[in-house]
PDB file of C-alpha atoms and ligand atoms in Angstrom:
ATOM      1  CA  MET A   6      39.674 -68.151  38.192  1.00  0.00           C
ATOM      2  CA  ASN A   7      42.867 -66.698  39.529  1.00  0.00           C
ATOM      3  CA  ASP A   8      44.308 -67.518  42.912  1.00  0.00           C
ATOM      4  CA  ILE A   9      42.891 -64.433  44.613  1.00  0.00           C
ATOM      5  CA  GLN A  10      39.415 -65.123  43.253  1.00  0.00           C
ATOM      6  CA  LYS A  11      39.655 -68.633  44.689  1.00  0.00           C
ATOM      7  CA  ARG A  12      40.753 -67.355  48.073  1.00  0.00           C
ATOM      8  CA  TYR A  13      37.976 -64.756  48.023  1.00  0.00           C
ATOM      9  CA  GLU A  14      35.409 -67.470  47.273  1.00  0.00           C
ATOM     10  CA  ALA A  15      36.759 -69.567  50.148  1.00  0.00           C
ATOM     11  CA  VAL A  16      36.592 -66.655  52.612  1.00  0.00           C
ATOM     12  CA  GLN A  17      33.042 -65.836  51.518  1.00  0.00           C
ATOM     13  CA  GLU A  18      32.093 -69.496  52.005  1.00  0.00           C
ATOM     14  CA  ARG A  19      33.457 -69.404  55.564  1.00  0.00           C
ATOM     15  CA  MET A  20      31.651 -66.111  56.210  1.00  0.00           C
ATOM     16  CA  ARG A  21      28.383 -67.622  54.967  1.00  0.00           C
ATOM     17  CA  ALA A  22      28.767 -70.686  57.176  1.00  0.00           C
ATOM     18  CA  ALA A  23      29.524 -68.537  60.242  1.00  0.00           C
ATOM     19  CA  ALA A  24      26.565 -66.247  59.512  1.00  0.00           C
ATOM     20  CA  GLU A  25      24.317 -69.269  59.180  1.00  0.00           C
ATOM     21  CA  ARG A  26      25.488 -70.697  62.508  1.00  0.00           C
ATOM     22  CA  ALA A  27      24.713 -67.327  64.111  1.00  0.00           C
ATOM     23  CA  LYS A  28      21.380 -67.065  62.263  1.00  0.00           C
ATOM     24  CA  ARG A  29      22.432 -63.735  60.846  1.00  0.00           C
ATOM     25  CA  PRO A  30      21.983 -62.514  57.277  1.00  0.00           C
ATOM     26  CA  TYR A  31      25.196 -62.752  55.286  1.00  0.00           C
ATOM     27  CA  SER A  32      24.465 -59.297  53.922  1.00  0.00           C
ATOM     28  CA  SER A  33      24.866 -57.795  57.405  1.00  0.00           C
ATOM     29  CA  ILE A  34      28.618 -58.470  57.254  1.00  0.00           C
ATOM     30  CA  THR A  35      31.111 -56.325  55.340  1.00  0.00           C
ATOM     31  CA  LEU A  36      34.400 -57.914  54.356  1.00  0.00           C
ATOM     32  CA  ILE A  37      37.265 -55.435  54.345  1.00  0.00           C
ATOM     33  CA  ALA A  38      40.142 -56.728  52.232  1.00  0.00           C
ATOM     34  CA  VAL A  39      43.327 -55.613  53.980  1.00  0.00           C
ATOM     35  CA  THR A  40      45.907 -54.794  51.302  1.00  0.00           C
ATOM     36  CA  LYS A  41      48.524 -53.124  53.509  1.00  0.00           C
ATOM     37  CA  ARG A  42      52.114 -53.631  52.326  1.00  0.00           C
ATOM     38  CA  TRP A  43      50.924 -55.059  48.984  1.00  0.00           C
ATOM     39  CA  PRO A  44      51.423 -53.022  45.814  1.00  0.00           C
ATOM     40  CA  VAL A  45      48.550 -51.089  44.301  1.00  0.00           C
ATOM     41  CA  GLU A  46      48.298 -53.663  41.504  1.00  0.00           C
ATOM     42  CA  LEU A  47      47.015 -56.126  44.076  1.00  0.00           C
ATOM     43  CA  VAL A  48      44.286 -53.703  45.122  1.00  0.00           C
ATOM     44  CA  GLN A  49      43.230 -53.614  41.479  1.00  0.00           C
ATOM     45  CA  VAL A  50      43.150 -57.425  41.327  1.00  0.00           C
ATOM     46  CA  ALA A  51      41.113 -57.548  44.539  1.00  0.00           C
ATOM     47  CA  ARG A  52      38.723 -54.954  43.179  1.00  0.00           C
ATOM     48  CA  ASP A  53      38.340 -56.869  39.911  1.00  0.00           C
ATOM     49  CA  ALA A  54      37.529 -59.993  41.918  1.00  0.00           C
ATOM     50  CA  GLY A  55      34.687 -58.086  43.585  1.00  0.00           C
ATOM     51  CA  MET A  56      36.256 -56.726  46.757  1.00  0.00           C
ATOM     52  CA  PHE A  57      35.107 -53.140  47.021  1.00  0.00           C
ATOM     53  CA  HIS A  58      36.061 -52.505  50.647  1.00  0.00           C
ATOM     54  CA  ILE A  59      39.799 -52.018  50.969  1.00  0.00           C
ATOM     55  CA  GLY A  60      41.697 -51.680  54.269  1.00  0.00           C
ATOM     56  CA  GLU A  61      45.008 -49.905  54.865  1.00  0.00           C
ATOM     57  CA  ASN A  62      46.838 -49.074  58.087  1.00  0.00           C
ATOM     58  CA  ARG A  63      49.414 -46.464  57.099  1.00  0.00           C
ATOM     59  CA  ALA A  64      48.266 -42.966  56.201  1.00  0.00           C
ATOM     60  CA  GLU A  65      50.745 -42.362  53.354  1.00  0.00           C
ATOM     61  CA  GLU A  66      50.137 -45.779  51.846  1.00  0.00           C
ATOM     62  CA  LEU A  67      46.393 -45.125  51.854  1.00  0.00           C
ATOM     63  CA  ALA A  68      46.854 -41.730  50.188  1.00  0.00           C
ATOM     64  CA  GLU A  69      49.184 -43.134  47.509  1.00  0.00           C
ATOM     65  CA  LYS A  70      47.001 -46.092  46.627  1.00  0.00           C
ATOM     66  CA  ARG A  71      43.849 -44.029  46.580  1.00  0.00           C
ATOM     67  CA  ALA A  72      45.491 -41.504  44.265  1.00  0.00           C
ATOM     68  CA  ALA A  73      46.730 -44.267  41.961  1.00  0.00           C
ATOM     69  CA  LEU A  74      43.208 -45.699  41.702  1.00  0.00           C
ATOM     70  CA  ALA A  75      41.370 -42.367  41.730  1.00  0.00           C
ATOM     71  CA  ALA A  76      39.528 -43.265  38.537  1.00  0.00           C
ATOM     72  CA  ASP A  77      37.798 -46.119  40.333  1.00  0.00           C
ATOM     73  CA  THR A  78      35.150 -44.482  42.478  1.00  0.00           C
ATOM     74  CA  THR A  79      33.599 -47.811  43.491  1.00  0.00           C
ATOM     75  CA  ILE A  80      36.332 -48.561  46.047  1.00  0.00           C
ATOM     76  CA  VAL A  81      35.554 -47.771  49.690  1.00  0.00           C
ATOM     77  CA  TRP A  82      38.772 -47.034  51.576  1.00  0.00           C
ATOM     78  CA  HIS A  83      38.934 -48.066  55.235  1.00  0.00           C
ATOM     79  CA  PHE A  84      41.708 -46.835  57.500  1.00  0.00           C
ATOM     80  CA  ILE A  85      42.110 -49.586  60.090  1.00  0.00           C
ATOM     81  CA  GLY A  86      45.376 -48.830  61.871  1.00  0.00           C
ATOM     82  CA  ALA A  87      46.641 -46.745  64.743  1.00  0.00           C
ATOM     83  CA  LEU A  88      46.803 -43.118  63.693  1.00  0.00           C
ATOM     84  CA  GLN A  89      49.348 -40.565  64.896  1.00  0.00           C
ATOM     85  CA  SER A  90      47.783 -37.166  65.415  1.00  0.00           C
ATOM     86  CA  ARG A  91      50.177 -35.449  62.988  1.00  0.00           C
ATOM     87  CA  LYS A  92      48.830 -37.710  60.228  1.00  0.00           C
ATOM     88  CA  ALA A  93      45.167 -37.148  61.012  1.00  0.00           C
ATOM     89  CA  ALA A  94      44.770 -34.747  58.079  1.00  0.00           C
ATOM     90  CA  ILE A  95      45.877 -37.412  55.587  1.00  0.00           C
ATOM     91  CA  VAL A  96      43.244 -39.799  56.870  1.00  0.00           C
ATOM     92  CA  ALA A  97      40.603 -37.056  56.972  1.00  0.00           C
ATOM     93  CA  ASP A  98      41.345 -36.351  53.310  1.00  0.00           C
ATOM     94  CA  HIS A  99      41.597 -39.920  52.018  1.00  0.00           C
ATOM     95  CA  ALA A 100      39.670 -42.393  54.183  1.00  0.00           C
ATOM     96  CA  ASP A 101      36.003 -43.264  53.760  1.00  0.00           C
ATOM     97  CA  THR A 102      35.810 -44.916  57.196  1.00  0.00           C
ATOM     98  CA  PHE A 103      38.127 -44.899  60.205  1.00  0.00           C
ATOM     99  CA  HIS A 104      38.187 -47.968  62.440  1.00  0.00           C
ATOM    100  CA  ALA A 105      40.667 -47.236  65.190  1.00  0.00           C
ATOM    101  CA  LEU A 106      39.837 -44.063  67.046  1.00  0.00           C
ATOM    102  CA  ASP A 107      41.717 -44.451  70.328  1.00  0.00           C
ATOM    103  CA  ARG A 108      42.247 -40.885  71.588  1.00  0.00           C
ATOM    104  CA  MET A 109      40.071 -37.785  71.784  1.00  0.00           C
ATOM    105  CA  LYS A 110      42.934 -35.709  70.412  1.00  0.00           C
ATOM    106  CA  ILE A 111      42.703 -37.668  67.161  1.00  0.00           C
ATOM    107  CA  ALA A 112      38.933 -37.257  67.066  1.00  0.00           C
ATOM    108  CA  ARG A 113      39.232 -33.479  67.387  1.00  0.00           C
ATOM    109  CA  ARG A 114      41.974 -33.248  64.764  1.00  0.00           C
ATOM    110  CA  LEU A 115      40.031 -35.376  62.295  1.00  0.00           C
ATOM    111  CA  SER A 116      36.864 -33.385  62.824  1.00  0.00           C
ATOM    112  CA  LYS A 117      38.651 -30.057  62.440  1.00  0.00           C
ATOM    113  CA  ARG A 118      40.235 -31.148  59.188  1.00  0.00           C
ATOM    114  CA  LEU A 119      36.939 -32.522  57.882  1.00  0.00           C
ATOM    115  CA  GLU A 120      35.426 -29.117  58.471  1.00  0.00           C
ATOM    116  CA  GLU A 121      38.343 -27.476  56.665  1.00  0.00           C
ATOM    117  CA  ASN A 122      38.322 -29.799  53.680  1.00  0.00           C
ATOM    118  CA  GLY A 123      34.607 -29.384  53.233  1.00  0.00           C
ATOM    119  CA  ARG A 124      33.487 -32.930  53.864  1.00  0.00           C
ATOM    120  CA  ALA A 125      31.687 -32.065  57.092  1.00  0.00           C
ATOM    121  CA  ALA A 126      30.004 -29.128  55.408  1.00  0.00           C
ATOM    122  CA  ASN A 127      28.865 -31.341  52.552  1.00  0.00           C
ATOM    123  CA  ASN A 128      27.291 -33.684  55.061  1.00  0.00           C
ATOM    124  CA  ARG A 129      29.863 -36.365  54.312  1.00  0.00           C
ATOM    125  CA  ARG A 130      30.918 -36.929  57.875  1.00  0.00           C
ATOM    126  CA  LEU A 131      33.581 -39.585  58.352  1.00  0.00           C
ATOM    127  CA  PRO A 132      32.131 -42.824  59.747  1.00  0.00           C
ATOM    128  CA  ILE A 133      34.245 -43.938  62.697  1.00  0.00           C
ATOM    129  CA  PHE A 134      34.598 -46.799  65.149  1.00  0.00           C
ATOM    130  CA  LEU A 135      35.910 -46.337  68.683  1.00  0.00           C
ATOM    131  CA  GLU A 136      38.658 -48.829  69.402  1.00  0.00           C
ATOM    132  CA  VAL A 137      38.233 -50.473  72.789  1.00  0.00           C
ATOM    133  CA  ASN A 138      40.795 -52.493  74.715  1.00  0.00           C
ATOM    134  CA  ILE A 139      38.709 -55.286  76.181  1.00  0.00           C
ATOM    135  CA  SER A 140      41.531 -57.676  77.062  1.00  0.00           C
ATOM    136  CA  GLY A 141      43.397 -55.109  79.149  1.00  0.00           C
ATOM    137  CA  GLU A 142      46.716 -56.030  77.505  1.00  0.00           C
ATOM    138  CA  ALA A 143      49.110 -53.123  77.977  1.00  0.00           C
ATOM    139  CA  SER A 144      50.356 -53.471  74.395  1.00  0.00           C
ATOM    140  CA  LYS A 145      46.876 -52.970  72.933  1.00  0.00           C
ATOM    141  CA  ALA A 146      45.548 -49.664  71.713  1.00  0.00           C
ATOM    142  CA  GLY A 147      42.056 -48.472  72.459  1.00  0.00           C
ATOM    143  CA  PHE A 148      40.019 -46.914  75.229  1.00  0.00           C
ATOM    144  CA  ALA A 149      40.293 -48.966  78.412  1.00  0.00           C
ATOM    145  CA  ALA A 150      37.284 -51.282  78.615  1.00  0.00           C
ATOM    146  CA  ASP A 151      38.528 -54.410  80.371  1.00  0.00           C
ATOM    147  CA  ARG A 152      36.467 -53.803  83.512  1.00  0.00           C
ATOM    148  CA  TRP A 153      33.568 -51.749  82.216  1.00  0.00           C
ATOM    149  CA  ARG A 154      30.922 -53.927  83.902  1.00  0.00           C
ATOM    150  CA  ASP A 155      32.371 -53.618  87.400  1.00  0.00           C
ATOM    151  CA  ASP A 156      34.178 -50.329  87.260  1.00  0.00           C
ATOM    152  CA  ALA A 157      31.944 -47.262  87.275  1.00  0.00           C
ATOM    153  CA  THR A 158      34.885 -44.941  86.583  1.00  0.00           C
ATOM    154  CA  GLN A 159      35.771 -46.833  83.421  1.00  0.00           C
ATOM    155  CA  ARG A 160      32.139 -46.868  82.328  1.00  0.00           C
ATOM    156  CA  GLU A 161      31.861 -43.139  82.907  1.00  0.00           C
ATOM    157  CA  ALA A 162      35.040 -42.519  80.888  1.00  0.00           C
ATOM    158  CA  LEU A 163      33.625 -44.535  77.980  1.00  0.00           C
ATOM    159  CA  ARG A 164      30.311 -42.692  78.189  1.00  0.00           C
ATOM    160  CA  LYS A 165      32.167 -39.419  78.027  1.00  0.00           C
ATOM    161  CA  VAL A 166      34.155 -40.483  74.951  1.00  0.00           C
ATOM    162  CA  VAL A 167      30.928 -41.357  73.146  1.00  0.00           C
ATOM    163  CA  GLU A 168      29.280 -38.133  74.245  1.00  0.00           C
ATOM    164  CA  GLU A 169      32.195 -35.970  73.104  1.00  0.00           C
ATOM    165  CA  THR A 170      32.752 -37.831  69.838  1.00  0.00           C
ATOM    166  CA  ALA A 171      29.097 -37.775  68.868  1.00  0.00           C
ATOM    167  CA  VAL A 172      28.960 -33.978  68.854  1.00  0.00           C
ATOM    168  CA  LEU A 173      32.053 -33.437  66.692  1.00  0.00           C
ATOM    169  CA  PRO A 174      30.730 -32.050  63.406  1.00  0.00           C
ATOM    170  CA  GLY A 175      33.080 -33.980  61.101  1.00  0.00           C
ATOM    171  CA  LEU A 176      32.572 -37.436  62.551  1.00  0.00           C
ATOM    172  CA  HIS A 177      29.818 -40.005  62.457  1.00  0.00           C
ATOM    173  CA  LEU A 178      30.248 -42.475  65.301  1.00  0.00           C
ATOM    174  CA  GLN A 179      28.796 -45.822  64.331  1.00  0.00           C
ATOM    175  CA  GLY A 180      30.167 -48.400  66.734  1.00  0.00           C
ATOM    176  CA  LEU A 181      33.109 -50.168  68.354  1.00  0.00           C
ATOM    177  CA  MET A 182      36.224 -51.867  67.048  1.00  0.00           C
ATOM    178  CA  THR A 183      38.422 -54.338  68.879  1.00  0.00           C
ATOM    179  CA  MET A 184      41.301 -56.741  68.371  1.00  0.00           C
ATOM    180  CA  ALA A 185      41.539 -60.113  70.094  1.00  0.00           C
ATOM    181  CA  PRO A 186      44.821 -61.178  71.728  1.00  0.00           C
ATOM    182  CA  PHE A 187      47.146 -62.732  69.171  1.00  0.00           C
ATOM    183  CA  GLY A 188      47.245 -66.532  69.345  1.00  0.00           C
ATOM    184  CA  ALA A 189      44.880 -66.778  72.315  1.00  0.00           C
ATOM    185  CA  PRO A 190      42.653 -69.859  72.740  1.00  0.00           C
ATOM    186  CA  GLU A 191      39.263 -69.733  71.043  1.00  0.00           C
ATOM    187  CA  THR A 192      37.311 -69.403  74.299  1.00  0.00           C
ATOM    188  CA  GLU A 193      39.299 -66.300  75.216  1.00  0.00           C
ATOM    189  CA  ILE A 194      38.881 -64.733  71.791  1.00  0.00           C
ATOM    190  CA  ARG A 195      35.156 -65.422  71.860  1.00  0.00           C
ATOM    191  CA  ASP A 196      34.918 -63.872  75.309  1.00  0.00           C
ATOM    192  CA  ILE A 197      36.643 -60.669  74.081  1.00  0.00           C
ATOM    193  CA  PHE A 198      34.273 -60.358  71.115  1.00  0.00           C
ATOM    194  CA  ARG A 199      31.238 -61.104  73.263  1.00  0.00           C
ATOM    195  CA  ARG A 200      32.189 -58.493  75.841  1.00  0.00           C
ATOM    196  CA  THR A 201      32.711 -55.951  73.050  1.00  0.00           C
ATOM    197  CA  ARG A 202      29.232 -56.704  71.766  1.00  0.00           C
ATOM    198  CA  GLN A 203      27.781 -56.332  75.279  1.00  0.00           C
ATOM    199  CA  LEU A 204      29.582 -53.024  75.760  1.00  0.00           C
ATOM    200  CA  SER A 205      28.183 -51.854  72.456  1.00  0.00           C
ATOM    201  CA  ASP A 206      24.654 -52.860  73.555  1.00  0.00           C
ATOM    202  CA  TRP A 207      25.126 -51.004  76.826  1.00  0.00           C
ATOM    203  CA  LEU A 208      26.319 -47.831  75.064  1.00  0.00           C
ATOM    204  CA  GLN A 209      23.409 -48.059  72.656  1.00  0.00           C
ATOM    205  CA  ALA A 210      21.010 -48.192  75.603  1.00  0.00           C
ATOM    206  CA  GLU A 211      22.776 -45.238  77.223  1.00  0.00           C
ATOM    207  CA  PHE A 212      22.563 -43.182  74.012  1.00  0.00           C
ATOM    208  CA  PRO A 213      19.224 -43.966  72.398  1.00  0.00           C
ATOM    209  CA  ALA A 214      19.516 -40.958  70.084  1.00  0.00           C
ATOM    210  CA  LEU A 215      22.620 -42.453  68.435  1.00  0.00           C
ATOM    211  CA  THR A 216      22.855 -45.542  66.251  1.00  0.00           C
ATOM    212  CA  LEU A 217      25.778 -47.577  67.565  1.00  0.00           C
ATOM    213  CA  ASP A 218      25.065 -50.886  65.892  1.00  0.00           C
ATOM    214  CA  GLN A 219      28.271 -51.548  63.962  1.00  0.00           C
ATOM    215  CA  LEU A 220      31.064 -53.780  65.240  1.00  0.00           C
ATOM    216  CA  SER A 221      34.463 -54.014  63.576  1.00  0.00           C
ATOM    217  CA  MET A 222      36.131 -57.187  64.812  1.00  0.00           C
ATOM    218  CA  GLY A 223      37.715 -60.326  63.408  1.00  0.00           C
ATOM    219  CA  MET A 224      40.794 -60.907  61.264  1.00  0.00           C
ATOM    220  CA  THR A 225      42.217 -63.885  59.339  1.00  0.00           C
ATOM    221  CA  ASP A 226      42.582 -66.101  62.420  1.00  0.00           C
ATOM    222  CA  ASP A 227      39.316 -65.270  64.146  1.00  0.00           C
ATOM    223  CA  PHE A 228      36.758 -63.774  61.750  1.00  0.00           C
ATOM    224  CA  GLU A 229      34.363 -66.706  62.043  1.00  0.00           C
ATOM    225  CA  ILE A 230      34.219 -66.358  65.829  1.00  0.00           C
ATOM    226  CA  ALA A 231      33.728 -62.606  65.375  1.00  0.00           C
ATOM    227  CA  ILE A 232      30.792 -63.153  63.009  1.00  0.00           C
ATOM    228  CA  GLU A 233      29.218 -65.591  65.458  1.00  0.00           C
ATOM    229  CA  GLU A 234      29.543 -62.904  68.147  1.00  0.00           C
ATOM    230  CA  GLY A 235      28.027 -60.117  66.042  1.00  0.00           C
ATOM    231  CA  ALA A 236      30.750 -58.497  63.899  1.00  0.00           C
ATOM    232  CA  THR A 237      29.378 -56.332  61.094  1.00  0.00           C
ATOM    233  CA  HIS A 238      32.839 -55.550  59.650  1.00  0.00           C
ATOM    234  CA  ILE A 239      35.660 -58.067  59.459  1.00  0.00           C
ATOM    235  CA  ARG A 240      39.169 -57.015  58.429  1.00  0.00           C
ATOM    236  CA  VAL A 241      40.940 -59.796  56.558  1.00  0.00           C
ATOM    237  CA  GLY A 242      44.367 -59.763  54.912  1.00  0.00           C
ATOM    238  CA  ARG A 243      46.304 -63.026  54.914  1.00  0.00           C
ATOM    239  CA  ALA A 244      43.363 -65.337  54.200  1.00  0.00           C
ATOM    240  CA  LEU A 245      42.803 -63.405  50.953  1.00  0.00           C
ATOM    241  CA  PHE A 246      46.308 -62.530  49.822  1.00  0.00           C
ATOM    242  CA  GLY A 247      48.745 -64.808  51.660  1.00  0.00           C
ATOM    243  CA  GLU A 248      51.529 -63.812  54.017  1.00  0.00           C
ATOM    244  CA  ARG A 249      52.783 -60.245  53.760  1.00  0.00           C
ATOM    245  CA  LEU A 250      56.485 -60.019  52.984  1.00  0.00           C
ATOM    246  CA  THR A 251      57.101 -57.024  55.258  1.00  0.00           C
TER     247      THR A 251
HETATM  248  C1  LIG B 327      46.715 -56.149  59.338  1.00  0.00           C
HETATM  249  C2  LIG B 327      45.441 -55.912  60.045  1.00  0.00           C
HETATM  250  C3  LIG B 327      44.337 -56.754  59.833  1.00  0.00           C
HETATM  251  C4  LIG B 327      44.371 -57.974  58.927  1.00  0.00           C
HETATM  252  O1  LIG B 327      45.157 -58.968  59.491  1.00  0.00           O
HETATM  253  P1  LIG B 327      45.264 -60.436  58.830  1.00  0.00           P
HETATM  254  O2  LIG B 327      45.808 -61.246  59.926  1.00  0.00           O
HETATM  255  O3  LIG B 327      46.179 -60.299  57.661  1.00  0.00           O
HETATM  256  O4  LIG B 327      43.894 -60.833  58.428  1.00  0.00           O
HETATM  257  C5  LIG B 327      43.163 -56.448  60.497  1.00  0.00           C
HETATM  258  N1  LIG B 327      43.059 -55.389  61.327  1.00  0.00           N
HETATM  259  C6  LIG B 327      44.103 -54.567  61.559  1.00  0.00           C
HETATM  260  C7  LIG B 327      43.921 -53.423  62.487  1.00  0.00           C
HETATM  261  C8  LIG B 327      45.318 -54.795  60.935  1.00  0.00           C
HETATM  262  O5  LIG B 327      46.344 -53.971  61.170  1.00  0.00           O
END
């Protein structure tokens, strides 16, 4: 077993233990192996070890790696980072799932391109997650959701985002994504994930015709807490591949 296989085994073991604590099936959790900044050879190693879900956060890097591994159609490419609107077309052409929708402008650009490139027409709408800013940190991306319980204006804004996104022909809205504050105490991180889950439940109740049951949350330092709080997609880099050099 190589080093990456060993790390993968260890992460899976931790995922299993967290799922068990939460009384959730292990199969309800998708591990996204975040290969950003690593060369394409590492993606190949990860894939050979059994990691089929690959995460990238720069549009050009995603396009390059996907092209280099085009022969391997088993890889599912997740775009997990902030997206600038001028790069929306690259993601629309190369991503299989988009985790960080944080502006309606991006949603419209993605959808338009997906209609142009034929994916929408072929009923291959791009699965997306709305990124929500639950902590209220100014530095965090995402639709404002720090006071959604108490603030009717914020709730209405979130409702509207869901409503408008759900009707875009190129996109398939499937849930929420969030990031916990870096280095925060466990209780705070858990609270952020729990409030994201509750917001997701509220939106689901508001939109019974949609299926908003996916939650993208949890990274190397907090994926076990995220699983305990209901994450269906965790995005893990360092625990699998070590520290990134850049
Ligand atoms: C880099 C990144 C991750 C993975 O972070 P690690 O700490 O390496 O696990 C997850 N999500 C997003 C959005 C990222 O940019």
